[in-house]
Amino acid sequence: MDISKFVAPEIIFGRGSLSQIGECVVRLGVSKVFLVSDRDVIASGWVDQAVEYLHAAGLETTIFSSLTTNPKDFEVREATAQYLASGCDGIVSVGGGSPTDVAKAVAILASNGGRIGDYEGINKILSPLPPMVIVPSTAGAGSEVSQFTIIVDTDRKLKMSIISRSLIPDIAIVDPEILRTKDARLAAATGVDALTHGIESYVSLAATPLTDVHALKAIQLISLYLKRAVADRGDMEANSNMAMASLMAGLAFSNAILGAAHAMTHQVDGLLDKHHGETNASILPHVMQFNLHACPERFRDIAAALGEEVAGLDVVAAATLSIGAVRRLISDIGLAKGLSQLGLREEFIPILSENATKDACLVTNPRSATREEIAEIFRAAM
Ligand SMILES: [Fe+2]
């Protein structure tokens, strides 16, 4: 039998939609909210606004913000202890991928116990999670709609992929106004992350018509609006379209899973603690090159979504245009760096390659990849 599924949360989208947060949380039966965020988002005033809306709805709040980019296992432990001590019965995140992934990881441990590493892989979570409402502050991670959380194992120095349908938040509130206060460098990096989600999910072995439509539209929106969003952080048409692109790429990759680029970036991010979008920018074109002949028709569609003229070209020539288009976009937004410029040294490649072969994201890559082949891609991306 050929059975597929598509899971998604309730999604509230639009400028000013943060104002809906109190009503959303009340509707889920929560009385005391554990709100996860980070220092930047708090400094920008968004958490104060969210807390005001939550208090106006009669809810109590506790705030947790002791976390870093690429959230770590010990941060999750600390957050879970605070959640359990606080008497909270629901979780809200206002922030980028890091607060969102910590919020999800707290939800796992608060209701299932153990250590976060116990849940690495696919469908290891058995008990239901507390209610979750996620408000993203960046256009990239897509975690507000995904069944993923990605946490760094600080002993092994790699990112663990935890994938389970119970990680889908109850409600995602996507308010593009929040993007305005994030700087251009972050907008560029997160935008490339969303692009990588769109491309990897479109060529994934688990892609379905339901994920395809979201993946291709996301790629097209990123092609049209990422440069504008990076050039002018006040361009709300660009911010809104990037928020939608990130959301749609999130729906696509949540259900189709990802591929070799993420299997590889998870290793580099865990080791170097660089922004995940920057590592994606270094690796994505090389993984596209590796995968191209496994599904050239799919890469032709991606080229067309990126605005390339593919009519009249043979399929491989058309498909190849997708790589050039991605390289130009990455270069135009200032992220065209090799992995060596990000600090990766050649001596780490064997262990990173070995660990990448064990990452859950590699399973759906359209072309199977050995440790040696992954090492070659790493070397090309240096
Ligand atoms: Fe990603």
Tab-separated table of C-alpha atoms and ligand atoms in Angstrom:
chain	number	residue	atom	x	y	z
A	1	MET	CA	0.000	0.000	0.000
A	2	ASP	CA	1.116	3.523	-0.716
A	3	ILE	CA	-0.027	5.564	2.286
A	4	SER	CA	1.008	9.127	3.071
A	5	LYS	CA	-0.014	11.629	5.714
A	6	PHE	CA	0.088	15.411	6.003
A	7	VAL	CA	-0.007	17.040	9.419
A	8	ALA	CA	-0.236	20.755	10.196
A	9	PRO	CA	-1.262	22.946	13.127
A	10	GLU	CA	-3.946	25.612	13.163
A	11	ILE	CA	-2.252	28.618	11.525
A	12	ILE	CA	-3.077	32.259	12.203
A	13	PHE	CA	-1.225	34.524	9.771
A	14	GLY	CA	-1.031	38.268	9.317
A	15	ARG	CA	0.338	41.591	10.498
A	16	GLY	CA	-0.799	42.186	14.069
A	17	SER	CA	-1.804	38.552	14.631
A	18	LEU	CA	0.277	38.423	17.843
A	19	SER	CA	-2.796	40.059	19.414
A	20	GLN	CA	-4.618	36.719	19.062
A	21	ILE	CA	-2.264	34.903	21.438
A	22	GLY	CA	-4.345	35.259	24.622
A	23	GLU	CA	-7.509	33.891	23.034
A	24	CYS	CA	-5.541	31.025	21.442
A	25	VAL	CA	-3.955	29.904	24.696
A	26	VAL	CA	-7.241	30.142	26.631
A	27	ARG	CA	-8.919	28.023	23.953
A	28	LEU	CA	-6.384	25.257	24.653
A	29	GLY	CA	-7.426	25.098	28.319
A	30	VAL	CA	-4.157	26.514	29.695
A	31	SER	CA	-4.106	28.621	32.862
A	32	LYS	CA	-0.373	29.291	33.398
A	33	VAL	CA	1.956	29.824	30.443
A	34	PHE	CA	5.651	28.917	30.198
A	35	LEU	CA	6.903	31.467	27.651
A	36	VAL	CA	10.217	30.665	25.935
A	37	SER	CA	12.062	33.466	24.130
A	38	ASP	CA	15.528	34.947	23.745
A	39	ARG	CA	17.243	38.146	24.797
A	40	ASP	CA	16.958	39.864	21.378
A	41	VAL	CA	13.249	39.244	21.060
A	42	ILE	CA	12.706	40.426	24.635
A	43	ALA	CA	14.799	43.571	23.945
A	44	SER	CA	12.646	44.299	20.880
A	45	GLY	CA	9.553	44.445	23.075
A	46	TRP	CA	7.650	41.506	21.559
A	47	VAL	CA	7.622	39.455	24.747
A	48	ASP	CA	6.210	42.388	26.741
A	49	GLN	CA	3.456	42.664	24.129
A	50	ALA	CA	2.740	38.929	24.231
A	51	VAL	CA	2.649	38.941	28.041
A	52	GLU	CA	0.227	41.876	27.978
A	53	TYR	CA	-2.127	39.956	25.683
A	54	LEU	CA	-1.800	36.819	27.835
A	55	HIS	CA	-2.488	38.709	31.064
A	56	ALA	CA	-5.463	40.462	29.457
A	57	ALA	CA	-6.848	36.972	28.752
A	58	GLY	CA	-6.503	36.098	32.455
A	59	LEU	CA	-3.382	33.939	32.110
A	60	GLU	CA	-0.335	33.805	34.371
A	61	THR	CA	3.136	33.707	32.779
A	62	THR	CA	6.678	32.540	33.512
A	63	ILE	CA	9.461	33.527	31.090
A	64	PHE	CA	12.498	31.415	30.178
A	65	SER	CA	15.236	32.917	27.975
A	66	SER	CA	18.530	31.278	29.036
A	67	LEU	CA	19.348	29.855	25.626
A	68	THR	CA	21.720	30.348	22.712
A	69	THR	CA	21.637	29.924	18.948
A	70	ASN	CA	21.695	26.165	18.172
A	71	PRO	CA	19.888	25.151	21.396
A	72	LYS	CA	21.835	22.792	23.648
A	73	ASP	CA	20.824	19.736	25.711
A	74	PHE	CA	21.775	21.422	29.008
A	75	GLU	CA	19.589	24.446	28.166
A	76	VAL	CA	16.681	22.054	27.629
A	77	ARG	CA	17.371	20.399	31.005
A	78	GLU	CA	17.381	23.765	32.774
A	79	ALA	CA	14.218	24.929	31.002
A	80	THR	CA	12.396	21.685	31.826
A	81	ALA	CA	13.313	21.977	35.517
A	82	GLN	CA	11.932	25.521	35.528
A	83	TYR	CA	8.763	24.432	33.723
A	84	LEU	CA	8.105	21.636	36.214
A	85	ALA	CA	8.815	23.902	39.188
A	86	SER	CA	6.608	26.700	37.850
A	87	GLY	CA	3.281	24.888	37.828
A	88	CYS	CA	2.725	25.885	34.197
A	89	ASP	CA	0.347	23.802	32.069
A	90	GLY	CA	1.073	25.111	28.579
A	91	ILE	CA	4.020	26.334	26.504
A	92	VAL	CA	4.361	29.390	24.268
A	93	SER	CA	7.399	30.363	22.230
A	94	VAL	CA	7.998	33.856	20.863
A	95	GLY	CA	11.255	33.731	18.944
A	96	GLY	CA	13.307	32.088	16.220
A	97	GLY	CA	14.183	28.449	15.717
A	98	SER	CA	16.106	28.189	18.996
A	99	PRO	CA	13.354	29.204	21.444
A	100	THR	CA	10.835	27.197	19.411
A	101	ASP	CA	12.942	24.056	19.494
A	102	VAL	CA	13.619	24.481	23.226
A	103	ALA	CA	9.867	24.941	23.829
A	104	LYS	CA	9.170	21.682	21.995
A	105	ALA	CA	11.941	19.846	23.835
A	106	VAL	CA	10.563	21.046	27.205
A	107	ALA	CA	7.144	19.770	26.138
A	108	ILE	CA	8.681	16.340	25.460
A	109	LEU	CA	10.558	16.016	28.748
A	110	ALA	CA	7.795	17.524	30.910
A	111	SER	CA	5.346	14.846	29.781
A	112	ASN	CA	7.595	11.912	28.863
A	113	GLY	CA	10.555	12.226	31.260
A	114	GLY	CA	14.089	11.032	30.604
A	115	ARG	CA	16.782	12.870	28.672
A	116	ILE	CA	16.270	14.673	25.366
A	117	GLY	CA	18.691	12.282	23.623
A	118	ASP	CA	16.263	9.425	24.370
A	119	TYR	CA	13.950	10.843	21.696
A	120	GLU	CA	16.463	11.233	18.846
A	121	GLY	CA	15.138	9.808	15.594
A	122	ILE	CA	11.601	9.238	14.368
A	123	ASN	CA	8.428	8.684	16.467
A	124	LYS	CA	10.044	7.982	19.846
A	125	ILE	CA	7.601	10.180	21.811
A	126	LEU	CA	4.829	8.087	23.374
A	127	SER	CA	2.842	10.340	25.778
A	128	PRO	CA	0.861	13.433	24.692
A	129	LEU	CA	2.553	16.834	25.092
A	130	PRO	CA	1.234	19.945	26.888
A	131	PRO	CA	-0.524	22.514	24.652
A	132	MET	CA	1.886	24.573	22.514
A	133	VAL	CA	1.464	27.913	20.725
A	134	ILE	CA	4.412	29.062	18.615
A	135	VAL	CA	5.078	32.617	17.370
A	136	PRO	CA	8.131	32.735	15.056
A	137	SER	CA	10.321	35.853	14.998
A	138	THR	CA	12.328	34.844	11.927
A	139	ALA	CA	11.424	33.662	8.426
A	140	GLY	CA	13.353	30.447	8.087
A	141	ALA	CA	13.190	27.664	10.633
A	142	GLY	CA	9.587	26.696	9.930
A	143	SER	CA	9.523	25.029	13.346
A	144	GLU	CA	6.181	26.707	14.104
A	145	VAL	CA	4.473	24.167	11.839
A	146	SER	CA	6.921	21.258	11.828
A	147	GLN	CA	7.125	17.901	13.562
A	148	PHE	CA	10.836	18.509	14.209
A	149	THR	CA	12.922	19.765	17.050
A	150	ILE	CA	16.691	19.995	16.643
A	151	ILE	CA	18.839	20.017	19.785
A	152	VAL	CA	22.641	19.968	20.132
A	153	ASP	CA	24.106	16.953	21.967
A	154	THR	CA	27.030	18.740	23.601
A	155	ASP	CA	28.909	15.500	24.339
A	156	ARG	CA	28.850	14.282	20.753
A	157	LYS	CA	28.975	17.896	19.397
A	158	LEU	CA	26.202	17.293	16.854
A	159	LYS	CA	22.584	18.232	16.328
A	160	MET	CA	20.020	15.563	17.094
A	161	SER	CA	16.935	15.414	14.870
A	162	ILE	CA	13.859	14.569	16.913
A	163	ILE	CA	10.920	13.936	14.612
A	164	SER	CA	7.416	13.061	15.778
A	165	ARG	CA	3.899	14.130	14.856
A	166	SER	CA	3.286	15.076	18.498
A	167	LEU	CA	5.809	17.930	18.028
A	168	ILE	CA	3.366	19.758	15.750
A	169	PRO	CA	2.296	22.781	17.826
A	170	ASP	CA	-1.408	23.238	18.448
A	171	ILE	CA	-1.402	26.752	17.010
A	172	ALA	CA	1.153	28.749	14.978
A	173	ILE	CA	0.726	32.524	15.056
A	174	VAL	CA	2.778	34.081	12.247
A	175	ASP	CA	2.956	37.863	12.572
A	176	PRO	CA	5.273	39.375	9.921
A	177	GLU	CA	5.553	42.601	11.946
A	178	ILE	CA	7.922	40.747	14.298
A	179	LEU	CA	10.400	40.165	11.444
A	180	ARG	CA	10.981	43.902	11.124
A	181	THR	CA	13.182	43.988	14.238
A	182	LYS	CA	15.580	41.259	13.061
A	183	ASP	CA	18.728	42.430	11.248
A	184	ALA	CA	19.662	41.857	7.602
A	185	ARG	CA	22.287	39.204	8.292
A	186	LEU	CA	19.796	37.078	10.201
A	187	ALA	CA	17.146	37.644	7.521
A	188	ALA	CA	19.633	36.377	4.902
A	189	ALA	CA	20.666	33.290	6.877
A	190	THR	CA	17.147	32.289	7.885
A	191	GLY	CA	15.934	32.885	4.317
A	192	VAL	CA	18.517	30.434	2.964
A	193	ASP	CA	17.403	27.922	5.589
A	194	ALA	CA	13.827	28.228	4.279
A	195	LEU	CA	15.108	27.881	0.697
A	196	THR	CA	16.976	24.712	1.686
A	197	HIS	CA	13.796	23.352	3.308
A	198	GLY	CA	11.839	24.021	0.118
A	199	ILE	CA	14.415	22.438	-2.191
A	200	GLU	CA	15.182	19.403	-0.022
A	201	SER	CA	11.527	18.615	0.582
A	202	TYR	CA	10.667	18.986	-3.129
A	203	VAL	CA	13.288	16.395	-4.119
A	204	SER	CA	12.684	14.207	-1.029
A	205	LEU	CA	11.820	10.542	-1.493
A	206	ALA	CA	8.834	11.202	0.810
A	207	ALA	CA	7.443	14.136	-1.211
A	208	THR	CA	3.713	14.033	-2.027
A	209	PRO	CA	1.447	16.368	-4.024
A	210	LEU	CA	0.503	18.014	-0.703
A	211	THR	CA	4.127	18.822	0.151
A	212	ASP	CA	5.072	19.697	-3.449
A	213	VAL	CA	2.641	22.587	-3.680
A	214	HIS	CA	4.021	24.156	-0.498
A	215	ALA	CA	7.663	23.500	-1.395
A	216	LEU	CA	7.483	25.039	-4.872
A	217	LYS	CA	5.500	28.083	-3.761
A	218	ALA	CA	8.011	28.669	-0.950
A	219	ILE	CA	10.938	28.505	-3.400
A	220	GLN	CA	9.189	30.961	-5.721
A	221	LEU	CA	8.406	33.439	-2.906
A	222	ILE	CA	11.994	33.285	-1.625
A	223	SER	CA	13.297	33.924	-5.128
A	224	LEU	CA	11.033	36.973	-5.417
A	225	TYR	CA	11.344	38.480	-1.931
A	226	LEU	CA	14.482	37.390	-0.044
A	227	LYS	CA	16.783	40.006	-1.605
A	228	ARG	CA	14.250	42.750	-0.886
A	229	ALA	CA	13.803	41.574	2.697
A	230	VAL	CA	17.576	41.633	3.241
A	231	ALA	CA	18.055	45.034	1.558
A	232	ASP	CA	15.300	46.795	3.531
A	233	ARG	CA	14.157	45.320	6.833
A	234	GLY	CA	11.213	47.724	6.821
A	235	ASP	CA	9.837	46.341	3.518
A	236	MET	CA	6.692	44.757	4.924
A	237	GLU	CA	5.562	43.273	1.605
A	238	ALA	CA	8.867	41.375	1.468
A	239	ASN	CA	8.689	40.430	5.158
A	240	SER	CA	5.139	39.124	4.821
A	241	ASN	CA	6.011	37.054	1.778
A	242	MET	CA	9.128	35.656	3.466
A	243	ALA	CA	7.039	34.758	6.534
A	244	MET	CA	4.629	32.904	4.248
A	245	ALA	CA	7.529	31.242	2.390
A	246	SER	CA	9.066	30.026	5.647
A	247	LEU	CA	5.709	28.700	6.806
A	248	MET	CA	5.064	26.889	3.513
A	249	ALA	CA	8.582	25.435	3.388
A	250	GLY	CA	7.959	24.301	6.988
A	251	LEU	CA	4.755	22.496	6.005
A	252	ALA	CA	6.640	20.846	3.127
A	253	PHE	CA	9.668	19.638	5.061
A	254	SER	CA	7.700	18.678	8.151
A	255	ASN	CA	5.842	16.129	6.047
A	256	ALA	CA	8.383	15.209	3.340
A	257	ILE	CA	11.451	15.370	5.637
A	258	LEU	CA	14.723	16.806	4.299
A	259	GLY	CA	17.910	15.469	2.728
A	260	ALA	CA	21.697	15.391	2.661
A	261	ALA	CA	22.168	19.154	3.126
A	262	HIS	CA	20.474	19.046	6.530
A	263	ALA	CA	22.100	15.722	7.462
A	264	MET	CA	25.416	17.543	6.869
A	265	THR	CA	24.615	20.966	8.373
A	266	HIS	CA	23.411	19.304	11.585
A	267	GLN	CA	26.950	18.006	12.086
A	268	VAL	CA	28.691	21.302	11.244
A	269	ASP	CA	26.309	23.378	13.397
A	270	GLY	CA	26.880	21.091	16.380
A	271	LEU	CA	30.635	21.409	15.994
A	272	LEU	CA	31.114	25.090	15.080
A	273	ASP	CA	27.971	26.677	16.582
A	274	LYS	CA	27.509	28.839	13.449
A	275	HIS	CA	24.092	29.976	12.223
A	276	HIS	CA	22.347	27.032	10.557
A	277	GLY	CA	21.412	29.220	7.566
A	278	GLU	CA	25.053	30.089	6.895
A	279	THR	CA	26.070	26.438	6.872
A	280	ASN	CA	23.167	25.657	4.569
A	281	ALA	CA	24.371	28.398	2.219
A	282	SER	CA	27.807	26.745	2.005
A	283	ILE	CA	26.518	23.224	1.483
A	284	LEU	CA	23.231	23.466	-0.462
A	285	PRO	CA	24.591	24.053	-4.014
A	286	HIS	CA	26.982	21.106	-3.658
A	287	VAL	CA	24.244	18.773	-2.462
A	288	MET	CA	22.057	19.922	-5.383
A	289	GLN	CA	24.904	19.023	-7.747
A	290	PHE	CA	25.212	15.583	-6.115
A	291	ASN	CA	21.448	14.939	-6.347
A	292	LEU	CA	20.779	16.466	-9.764
A	293	HIS	CA	20.837	13.302	-11.870
A	294	ALA	CA	18.680	11.364	-9.391
A	295	CYS	CA	15.648	13.528	-10.220
A	296	PRO	CA	16.390	16.067	-12.989
A	297	GLU	CA	12.686	16.760	-13.630
A	298	ARG	CA	12.313	17.905	-10.027
A	299	PHE	CA	15.332	20.228	-10.325
A	300	ARG	CA	13.881	21.599	-13.577
A	301	ASP	CA	10.728	22.538	-11.614
A	302	ILE	CA	12.921	24.191	-8.973
A	303	ALA	CA	14.767	26.176	-11.664
A	304	ALA	CA	11.427	27.389	-13.022
A	305	ALA	CA	10.247	28.340	-9.502
A	306	LEU	CA	13.484	30.334	-9.121
A	307	GLY	CA	12.552	32.297	-12.244
A	308	GLU	CA	14.865	30.563	-14.740
A	309	GLU	CA	13.728	30.226	-18.362
A	310	VAL	CA	13.486	26.465	-18.876
A	311	ALA	CA	11.210	26.247	-21.924
A	312	GLY	CA	12.815	24.400	-24.836
A	313	LEU	CA	15.786	23.129	-22.826
A	314	ASP	CA	16.496	19.447	-22.324
A	315	VAL	CA	15.730	18.347	-18.792
A	316	VAL	CA	19.294	18.170	-17.469
A	317	ALA	CA	20.208	21.584	-18.883
A	318	ALA	CA	17.060	23.045	-17.331
A	319	ALA	CA	17.730	21.282	-14.021
A	320	THR	CA	21.301	22.597	-13.915
A	321	LEU	CA	19.996	26.182	-14.044
A	322	SER	CA	18.600	25.669	-10.530
A	323	ILE	CA	22.120	25.427	-9.088
A	324	GLY	CA	23.306	28.651	-10.721
A	325	ALA	CA	20.170	30.453	-9.545
A	326	VAL	CA	20.716	29.315	-5.947
A	327	ARG	CA	24.393	30.321	-6.073
A	328	ARG	CA	23.515	33.804	-7.378
A	329	LEU	CA	20.860	34.332	-4.720
A	330	ILE	CA	23.230	33.237	-1.936
A	331	SER	CA	25.937	35.518	-3.330
A	332	ASP	CA	23.553	38.483	-3.732
A	333	ILE	CA	22.651	38.348	-0.024
A	334	GLY	CA	26.280	38.092	1.081
A	335	LEU	CA	26.420	34.464	2.235
A	336	ALA	CA	28.702	32.919	-0.404
A	337	LYS	CA	31.301	31.491	1.964
A	338	GLY	CA	33.067	28.147	1.978
A	339	LEU	CA	32.934	25.959	5.068
A	340	SER	CA	36.606	26.716	5.740
A	341	GLN	CA	35.693	30.413	6.075
A	342	LEU	CA	33.119	29.372	8.683
A	343	GLY	CA	35.939	27.695	10.601
A	344	LEU	CA	35.709	24.071	9.486
A	345	ARG	CA	39.024	22.241	9.293
A	346	GLU	CA	39.709	19.351	6.916
A	347	GLU	CA	40.543	17.001	9.816
A	348	PHE	CA	36.912	17.073	11.003
A	349	ILE	CA	35.467	15.867	7.701
A	350	PRO	CA	35.755	12.086	8.345
A	351	ILE	CA	33.859	12.204	11.649
A	352	LEU	CA	31.281	14.707	10.351
A	353	SER	CA	30.688	12.466	7.332
A	354	GLU	CA	30.328	9.378	9.494
A	355	ASN	CA	27.780	11.131	11.732
A	356	ALA	CA	25.874	12.531	8.724
A	357	THR	CA	25.220	8.976	7.487
A	358	LYS	CA	23.334	8.350	10.763
A	359	ASP	CA	21.185	11.519	10.595
A	360	ALA	CA	17.462	10.851	10.065
A	361	CYS	CA	17.359	13.481	7.297
A	362	LEU	CA	19.588	11.424	5.012
A	363	VAL	CA	16.942	8.698	4.673
A	364	THR	CA	14.819	10.796	2.302
A	365	ASN	CA	17.654	12.201	0.169
A	366	PRO	CA	16.867	11.331	-3.474
A	367	ARG	CA	20.275	9.748	-3.982
A	368	SER	CA	21.801	7.407	-1.411
A	369	ALA	CA	25.125	8.710	-0.157
A	370	THR	CA	28.017	6.803	1.393
A	371	ARG	CA	30.314	8.256	4.022
A	372	GLU	CA	32.965	8.769	1.317
A	373	GLU	CA	30.511	10.562	-0.972
A	374	ILE	CA	29.429	12.860	1.864
A	375	ALA	CA	33.088	13.563	2.628
A	376	GLU	CA	33.571	14.560	-1.035
A	377	ILE	CA	30.613	16.983	-0.784
A	378	PHE	CA	32.113	18.469	2.392
A	379	ARG	CA	35.462	18.931	0.622
A	380	ALA	CA	33.792	20.581	-2.371
A	381	ALA	CA	31.996	22.954	0.015
A	382	MET	CA	35.212	23.995	1.817
B	1	FE	FE	16.908	23.977	8.442
